[in-house]
Amino acid sequence: MTLPSDKTIGRLAVYRRLLLELGREGTRSVYSHELAAAAGATASQVRRDIMAVGYHGSSTRGYTVAALAEAIGEFLDAPEPQGVALVGVGNLGRAIMAFFAGRRPKLAISAAFDRDLDKVHRVIHGCRCYPMEELQRVVSERGIVTGVLTVPGGEAEAVAKQLIAAGIRGLVNFAPVPLHTPSGVYVEHVDLTASLEKVAFFARQGGG
Amino acid sequence: MTLPSDKTIGRLAVYRRLLLELGREGTRSVYSHELAAAAGATASQVRRDIMAVGYHGSSTRGYTVAALAEAIGEFLDAPEPQGVALVGVGNLGRAIMAFFAGRRPKLAISAAFDRDLDKVHRVIHGCRCYPMEELQRVVSERGIVTGVLTVPGGEAEAVAKQLIAAGIRGLVNFAPVPLHTPSGVYVEHVDLTASLEKVAFFARQGGG
DNA sequence: TAGATTGTTAATCGATTAACAATC
DNA sequence: TAGATTGTTAATCGATTAACAATC
């Protein structure tokens, strides 16, 4: 079976969030075009994305909210709760930790690392901070495969290398430098500077 | 003239950053393949992207670092320094303010807004914080067209509406909800949850 | 000159969109 | 049934990649 594209995976995460919200509001079923409008996608995309998770709707009642959310969860999530390692407990790192705290119990930042010894051996937003020396041990002992990089640009490449050596197979990179990683490691680069410059450019041209 | 794609604009921002770095190191010229390797792009992309800004290299010496950085700057930047409005001075908002503080003098977060009166009328990371009531006035008086949204999901849609009414034409949206904006407004959605779930998914499948 | 690179066009690739028979 | 939606395939679109003549 071929893996769905990363765009499909990203959209599935969005659908699930919307479905959980709809469920809380008491909505039982949705049509592809409703989900599409809420998610900023097209009905075609929604139907194809949902096909990819193997869930089937009804041509009269559309998709059952609870069952579809469940199916997406089974597709996206690991069977067991998965930990995430974050490196770089600066302003951005702490904000990311706060952002995810309690949001997704099955995918939580479970270990943070910093080379600054003042930030270490504390619990920040429910997450324990370790010195860099313990990175290899903690990450490999806990079988953590997902990392978040919030270190300064100059350190990013070296830290990524350490993470990968410890067993990390996927990284969200917030450092303002492109990362050079071996194949077999998935990197999502969240480039805040490029995003802001892009938006400023198109805003100046009169928007999208 | 047709506008370059948003991917080209994003890459140009990356090239410029690399060029400024190369300039500081004393490098005078680069070839497309060198820039490509550093930026995580292909040489073809680099050449086509540079064509879009109207700069021309030499077939023997490649591109002049300083001149190309200058040309990209003229293409991407407004003639005058551009202000940016940020709404939502929570953990993430403050981290974003800290991240951009001093980084790009010509494109700086110049006004922040929050409905919490405890956060207002202060200067955070060099930027003044105003109450929401002053949003319309400050944004339109200063001619700000670029915004950053770091409010909770439930408020995002309403705040985006206010920003657009005040004259904003481009938005970086960090709120975990898709935004419904009129055409003529460019939105870049930085979806932290979807990014982390995507990375966790591919990490579990054995990386990229 | 010989050789490598640029500018630019054509070929490829993948994702989005449109279309429609099957379904309830 | 009539009508709207799903599942799925074909057409379209745009971006990436490959290719190569022109250049220095």
PDB file of C-alpha atoms in Angstrom, chain B residues 7-207:
ATOM      1  CA  LYS B   7       6.614  28.685  -3.233  1.00  0.00           C
ATOM      2  CA  THR B   8       9.019  30.822  -5.242  1.00  0.00           C
ATOM      3  CA  ILE B   9       8.501  33.741  -2.850  1.00  0.00           C
ATOM      4  CA  GLY B  10       9.170  31.501   0.136  1.00  0.00           C
ATOM      5  CA  ARG B  11      12.359  30.155  -1.426  1.00  0.00           C
ATOM      6  CA  LEU B  12      13.573  33.627  -2.318  1.00  0.00           C
ATOM      7  CA  ALA B  13      13.302  34.564   1.353  1.00  0.00           C
ATOM      8  CA  VAL B  14      15.480  31.561   2.173  1.00  0.00           C
ATOM      9  CA  TYR B  15      18.047  32.379  -0.523  1.00  0.00           C
ATOM     10  CA  ARG B  16      18.378  35.917   0.768  1.00  0.00           C
ATOM     11  CA  ARG B  17      19.053  34.697   4.287  1.00  0.00           C
ATOM     12  CA  LEU B  18      21.742  32.356   2.995  1.00  0.00           C
ATOM     13  CA  LEU B  19      23.264  35.073   0.810  1.00  0.00           C
ATOM     14  CA  LEU B  20      23.510  37.507   3.724  1.00  0.00           C
ATOM     15  CA  GLU B  21      25.216  34.751   5.720  1.00  0.00           C
ATOM     16  CA  LEU B  22      27.621  34.028   2.845  1.00  0.00           C
ATOM     17  CA  GLY B  23      28.337  37.744   2.565  1.00  0.00           C
ATOM     18  CA  ARG B  24      29.266  37.946   6.238  1.00  0.00           C
ATOM     19  CA  GLU B  25      31.636  35.020   5.723  1.00  0.00           C
ATOM     20  CA  GLY B  26      33.314  36.916   2.887  1.00  0.00           C
ATOM     21  CA  THR B  27      32.068  34.770   0.002  1.00  0.00           C
ATOM     22  CA  ARG B  28      31.771  36.834  -3.177  1.00  0.00           C
ATOM     23  CA  SER B  29      29.915  34.575  -5.591  1.00  0.00           C
ATOM     24  CA  VAL B  30      27.882  31.352  -5.662  1.00  0.00           C
ATOM     25  CA  TYR B  31      26.666  28.891  -8.257  1.00  0.00           C
ATOM     26  CA  SER B  32      23.051  27.793  -8.437  1.00  0.00           C
ATOM     27  CA  HIS B  33      23.900  24.299  -7.274  1.00  0.00           C
ATOM     28  CA  GLU B  34      25.689  25.612  -4.193  1.00  0.00           C
ATOM     29  CA  LEU B  35      22.746  27.813  -3.247  1.00  0.00           C
ATOM     30  CA  ALA B  36      20.411  24.901  -3.965  1.00  0.00           C
ATOM     31  CA  ALA B  37      22.305  22.532  -1.668  1.00  0.00           C
ATOM     32  CA  ALA B  38      22.286  25.072   1.140  1.00  0.00           C
ATOM     33  CA  ALA B  39      18.615  25.959   0.701  1.00  0.00           C
ATOM     34  CA  GLY B  40      17.290  22.446   0.249  1.00  0.00           C
ATOM     35  CA  ALA B  41      16.173  23.182  -3.315  1.00  0.00           C
ATOM     36  CA  THR B  42      17.320  22.113  -6.780  1.00  0.00           C
ATOM     37  CA  ALA B  43      19.659  24.070  -9.035  1.00  0.00           C
ATOM     38  CA  SER B  44      16.850  24.380 -11.599  1.00  0.00           C
ATOM     39  CA  GLN B  45      14.559  25.922  -9.017  1.00  0.00           C
ATOM     40  CA  VAL B  46      17.230  28.366  -7.912  1.00  0.00           C
ATOM     41  CA  ARG B  47      17.842  29.504 -11.498  1.00  0.00           C
ATOM     42  CA  ARG B  48      14.162  29.884 -12.261  1.00  0.00           C
ATOM     43  CA  ASP B  49      13.462  31.679  -8.982  1.00  0.00           C
ATOM     44  CA  ILE B  50      16.321  34.109  -9.597  1.00  0.00           C
ATOM     45  CA  MET B  51      15.061  34.720 -13.137  1.00  0.00           C
ATOM     46  CA  ALA B  52      11.770  35.809 -11.564  1.00  0.00           C
ATOM     47  CA  VAL B  53      13.440  38.632  -9.653  1.00  0.00           C
ATOM     48  CA  GLY B  54      15.101  39.836 -12.862  1.00  0.00           C
ATOM     49  CA  TYR B  55      18.668  39.305 -11.729  1.00  0.00           C
ATOM     50  CA  HIS B  56      21.234  37.837 -14.125  1.00  0.00           C
ATOM     51  CA  GLY B  57      24.274  35.782 -13.252  1.00  0.00           C
ATOM     52  CA  SER B  58      27.379  34.967 -15.215  1.00  0.00           C
ATOM     53  CA  SER B  59      27.974  31.596 -16.817  1.00  0.00           C
ATOM     54  CA  THR B  60      31.510  31.529 -15.511  1.00  0.00           C
ATOM     55  CA  ARG B  61      31.264  33.092 -12.077  1.00  0.00           C
ATOM     56  CA  GLY B  62      27.658  32.293 -11.151  1.00  0.00           C
ATOM     57  CA  TYR B  63      25.848  34.883  -9.027  1.00  0.00           C
ATOM     58  CA  THR B  64      27.415  37.776  -7.117  1.00  0.00           C
ATOM     59  CA  VAL B  65      26.391  37.296  -3.492  1.00  0.00           C
ATOM     60  CA  ALA B  66      25.918  40.945  -2.519  1.00  0.00           C
ATOM     61  CA  ALA B  67      24.172  41.980  -5.729  1.00  0.00           C
ATOM     62  CA  LEU B  68      21.796  39.037  -5.703  1.00  0.00           C
ATOM     63  CA  ALA B  69      20.868  39.609  -2.053  1.00  0.00           C
ATOM     64  CA  GLU B  70      20.203  43.238  -2.956  1.00  0.00           C
ATOM     65  CA  ALA B  71      18.080  42.284  -5.979  1.00  0.00           C
ATOM     66  CA  ILE B  72      15.990  39.829  -3.954  1.00  0.00           C
ATOM     67  CA  GLY B  73      15.538  42.492  -1.292  1.00  0.00           C
ATOM     68  CA  GLU B  74      14.271  44.992  -3.847  1.00  0.00           C
ATOM     69  CA  PHE B  75      11.907  42.413  -5.188  1.00  0.00           C
ATOM     70  CA  LEU B  76      10.551  41.128  -1.852  1.00  0.00           C
ATOM     71  CA  ASP B  77      10.617  44.206   0.344  1.00  0.00           C
ATOM     72  CA  ALA B  78       8.448  47.267   0.303  1.00  0.00           C
ATOM     73  CA  PRO B  79      10.305  50.495  -0.560  1.00  0.00           C
ATOM     74  CA  GLU B  80       9.537  51.761   2.933  1.00  0.00           C
ATOM     75  CA  PRO B  81       9.820  49.747   6.169  1.00  0.00           C
ATOM     76  CA  GLN B  82       6.568  47.875   6.713  1.00  0.00           C
ATOM     77  CA  GLY B  83       4.884  47.415  10.079  1.00  0.00           C
ATOM     78  CA  VAL B  84       3.162  44.226  11.200  1.00  0.00           C
ATOM     79  CA  ALA B  85       0.263  43.916  13.640  1.00  0.00           C
ATOM     80  CA  LEU B  86       0.065  40.966  16.025  1.00  0.00           C
ATOM     81  CA  VAL B  87      -3.103  40.028  17.881  1.00  0.00           C
ATOM     82  CA  GLY B  88      -3.000  37.761  20.925  1.00  0.00           C
ATOM     83  CA  VAL B  89      -0.166  38.412  23.384  1.00  0.00           C
ATOM     84  CA  GLY B  90      -0.191  34.962  24.988  1.00  0.00           C
ATOM     85  CA  ASN B  91       2.709  32.528  25.227  1.00  0.00           C
ATOM     86  CA  LEU B  92       2.924  31.998  21.497  1.00  0.00           C
ATOM     87  CA  GLY B  93       2.349  35.663  20.639  1.00  0.00           C
ATOM     88  CA  ARG B  94       5.146  36.801  22.925  1.00  0.00           C
ATOM     89  CA  ALA B  95       7.467  34.105  21.579  1.00  0.00           C
ATOM     90  CA  ILE B  96       6.776  35.266  18.016  1.00  0.00           C
ATOM     91  CA  MET B  97       7.451  38.858  19.079  1.00  0.00           C
ATOM     92  CA  ALA B  98      10.732  37.800  20.656  1.00  0.00           C
ATOM     93  CA  PHE B  99      11.638  35.768  17.574  1.00  0.00           C
ATOM     94  CA  PHE B 100      11.250  38.713  15.200  1.00  0.00           C
ATOM     95  CA  ALA B 101      12.603  41.401  17.536  1.00  0.00           C
ATOM     96  CA  GLY B 102      15.549  43.011  15.760  1.00  0.00           C
ATOM     97  CA  ARG B 103      15.676  40.294  13.111  1.00  0.00           C
ATOM     98  CA  ARG B 104      14.354  42.252  10.141  1.00  0.00           C
ATOM     99  CA  PRO B 105      14.270  45.994  10.745  1.00  0.00           C
ATOM    100  CA  LYS B 106      12.311  46.599   7.528  1.00  0.00           C
ATOM    101  CA  LEU B 107       9.588  44.140   8.510  1.00  0.00           C
ATOM    102  CA  ALA B 108       9.016  44.289  12.245  1.00  0.00           C
ATOM    103  CA  ILE B 109       6.057  43.604  14.491  1.00  0.00           C
ATOM    104  CA  SER B 110       5.187  47.188  15.304  1.00  0.00           C
ATOM    105  CA  ALA B 111       1.899  46.921  17.182  1.00  0.00           C
ATOM    106  CA  ALA B 112       0.425  44.186  19.374  1.00  0.00           C
ATOM    107  CA  PHE B 113      -3.138  43.841  20.589  1.00  0.00           C
ATOM    108  CA  ASP B 114      -4.853  41.865  23.315  1.00  0.00           C
ATOM    109  CA  ARG B 115      -8.225  41.973  24.977  1.00  0.00           C
ATOM    110  CA  ASP B 116      -6.665  41.230  28.372  1.00  0.00           C
ATOM    111  CA  LEU B 117      -6.176  44.663  29.933  1.00  0.00           C
ATOM    112  CA  ASP B 118      -3.319  43.363  32.096  1.00  0.00           C
ATOM    113  CA  LYS B 119      -1.211  42.836  28.978  1.00  0.00           C
ATOM    114  CA  VAL B 120      -1.980  46.169  27.440  1.00  0.00           C
ATOM    115  CA  HIS B 121      -0.176  49.560  27.495  1.00  0.00           C
ATOM    116  CA  ARG B 122       3.187  47.906  27.934  1.00  0.00           C
ATOM    117  CA  VAL B 123       6.183  47.436  25.680  1.00  0.00           C
ATOM    118  CA  ILE B 124       7.030  43.761  25.062  1.00  0.00           C
ATOM    119  CA  HIS B 125      10.188  42.890  23.112  1.00  0.00           C
ATOM    120  CA  GLY B 126      10.277  46.457  21.851  1.00  0.00           C
ATOM    121  CA  CYS B 127       6.674  46.506  20.706  1.00  0.00           C
ATOM    122  CA  ARG B 128       3.791  48.485  22.170  1.00  0.00           C
ATOM    123  CA  CYS B 129       0.636  46.597  23.252  1.00  0.00           C
ATOM    124  CA  TYR B 130      -2.777  48.118  22.741  1.00  0.00           C
ATOM    125  CA  PRO B 131      -6.287  47.100  23.792  1.00  0.00           C
ATOM    126  CA  MET B 132      -8.504  45.601  21.095  1.00  0.00           C
ATOM    127  CA  GLU B 133     -10.582  48.775  20.985  1.00  0.00           C
ATOM    128  CA  GLU B 134      -7.657  50.592  19.387  1.00  0.00           C
ATOM    129  CA  LEU B 135      -6.999  47.975  16.689  1.00  0.00           C
ATOM    130  CA  GLN B 136      -9.009  49.668  13.940  1.00  0.00           C
ATOM    131  CA  ARG B 137      -7.444  53.071  14.612  1.00  0.00           C
ATOM    132  CA  VAL B 138      -3.784  51.980  14.984  1.00  0.00           C
ATOM    133  CA  VAL B 139      -3.786  49.606  12.008  1.00  0.00           C
ATOM    134  CA  SER B 140      -5.468  51.993   9.605  1.00  0.00           C
ATOM    135  CA  GLU B 141      -3.578  55.098  10.774  1.00  0.00           C
ATOM    136  CA  ARG B 142      -0.240  53.392  10.273  1.00  0.00           C
ATOM    137  CA  GLY B 143      -1.262  51.741   7.016  1.00  0.00           C
ATOM    138  CA  ILE B 144      -0.401  48.279   8.297  1.00  0.00           C
ATOM    139  CA  VAL B 145      -1.359  45.559   5.789  1.00  0.00           C
ATOM    140  CA  THR B 146       0.251  42.476   7.372  1.00  0.00           C
ATOM    141  CA  GLY B 147      -1.028  40.692  10.459  1.00  0.00           C
ATOM    142  CA  VAL B 148      -0.135  37.809  12.756  1.00  0.00           C
ATOM    143  CA  LEU B 149      -2.911  35.958  14.557  1.00  0.00           C
ATOM    144  CA  THR B 150      -1.979  34.225  17.825  1.00  0.00           C
ATOM    145  CA  VAL B 151      -5.360  34.220  19.549  1.00  0.00           C
ATOM    146  CA  PRO B 152      -7.218  31.086  20.734  1.00  0.00           C
ATOM    147  CA  GLY B 153      -9.131  29.184  18.054  1.00  0.00           C
ATOM    148  CA  GLY B 154     -12.506  30.401  19.192  1.00  0.00           C
ATOM    149  CA  GLU B 155     -11.627  34.049  18.638  1.00  0.00           C
ATOM    150  CA  ALA B 156      -9.659  33.730  15.416  1.00  0.00           C
ATOM    151  CA  GLU B 157     -12.445  34.188  12.898  1.00  0.00           C
ATOM    152  CA  ALA B 158     -13.854  37.312  14.601  1.00  0.00           C
ATOM    153  CA  VAL B 159     -10.420  38.893  15.081  1.00  0.00           C
ATOM    154  CA  ALA B 160      -9.469  38.171  11.462  1.00  0.00           C
ATOM    155  CA  LYS B 161     -12.609  39.997  10.407  1.00  0.00           C
ATOM    156  CA  GLN B 162     -11.649  43.023  12.479  1.00  0.00           C
ATOM    157  CA  LEU B 163      -8.125  43.022  11.057  1.00  0.00           C
ATOM    158  CA  ILE B 164      -9.390  42.837   7.491  1.00  0.00           C
ATOM    159  CA  ALA B 165     -11.873  45.621   8.155  1.00  0.00           C
ATOM    160  CA  ALA B 166      -8.970  47.736   9.418  1.00  0.00           C
ATOM    161  CA  GLY B 167      -7.027  47.216   6.179  1.00  0.00           C
ATOM    162  CA  ILE B 168      -5.006  44.016   6.656  1.00  0.00           C
ATOM    163  CA  ARG B 169      -4.416  42.182   3.341  1.00  0.00           C
ATOM    164  CA  GLY B 170      -2.191  39.315   4.496  1.00  0.00           C
ATOM    165  CA  LEU B 171      -2.284  37.160   7.621  1.00  0.00           C
ATOM    166  CA  VAL B 172      -0.140  34.533   9.292  1.00  0.00           C
ATOM    167  CA  ASN B 173      -2.655  32.441  11.218  1.00  0.00           C
ATOM    168  CA  PHE B 174      -1.360  30.440  14.183  1.00  0.00           C
ATOM    169  CA  ALA B 175      -4.825  29.759  15.565  1.00  0.00           C
ATOM    170  CA  PRO B 176      -5.740  26.078  15.197  1.00  0.00           C
ATOM    171  CA  VAL B 177      -8.761  26.748  12.964  1.00  0.00           C
ATOM    172  CA  PRO B 178      -9.058  27.336   9.227  1.00  0.00           C
ATOM    173  CA  LEU B 179      -9.954  30.961   8.474  1.00  0.00           C
ATOM    174  CA  HIS B 180     -12.662  32.043   6.067  1.00  0.00           C
ATOM    175  CA  THR B 181     -11.511  35.250   4.487  1.00  0.00           C
ATOM    176  CA  PRO B 182     -12.665  37.199   1.443  1.00  0.00           C
ATOM    177  CA  SER B 183     -10.576  36.989  -1.695  1.00  0.00           C
ATOM    178  CA  GLY B 184      -7.988  39.742  -1.761  1.00  0.00           C
ATOM    179  CA  VAL B 185      -6.597  38.569   1.579  1.00  0.00           C
ATOM    180  CA  TYR B 186      -3.646  36.202   1.596  1.00  0.00           C
ATOM    181  CA  VAL B 187      -3.614  33.740   4.489  1.00  0.00           C
ATOM    182  CA  GLU B 188      -0.717  31.543   5.550  1.00  0.00           C
ATOM    183  CA  HIS B 189      -1.938  28.997   8.052  1.00  0.00           C
ATOM    184  CA  VAL B 190       0.788  27.767  10.373  1.00  0.00           C
ATOM    185  CA  ASP B 191      -0.970  24.748  11.825  1.00  0.00           C
ATOM    186  CA  LEU B 192       1.241  23.532  14.652  1.00  0.00           C
ATOM    187  CA  THR B 193      -1.000  20.627  15.587  1.00  0.00           C
ATOM    188  CA  ALA B 194      -1.291  19.362  12.016  1.00  0.00           C
ATOM    189  CA  SER B 195       2.486  19.744  11.543  1.00  0.00           C
ATOM    190  CA  LEU B 196       3.279  17.703  14.627  1.00  0.00           C
ATOM    191  CA  GLU B 197       0.712  15.017  13.768  1.00  0.00           C
ATOM    192  CA  LYS B 198       2.061  14.805  10.237  1.00  0.00           C
ATOM    193  CA  VAL B 199       5.632  14.429  11.444  1.00  0.00           C
ATOM    194  CA  ALA B 200       4.601  11.871  14.057  1.00  0.00           C
ATOM    195  CA  PHE B 201       2.766   9.874  11.374  1.00  0.00           C
ATOM    196  CA  PHE B 202       5.682   9.759   8.959  1.00  0.00           C
ATOM    197  CA  ALA B 203       8.176   9.157  11.768  1.00  0.00           C
ATOM    198  CA  ARG B 204       6.157   6.091  12.711  1.00  0.00           C
ATOM    199  CA  GLN B 205       6.111   4.889   9.089  1.00  0.00           C
ATOM    200  CA  GLY B 206       9.884   5.033   9.050  1.00  0.00           C
ATOM    201  CA  GLY B 207      10.595   8.633   8.061  1.00  0.00           C
TER     202      GLY B 207
END
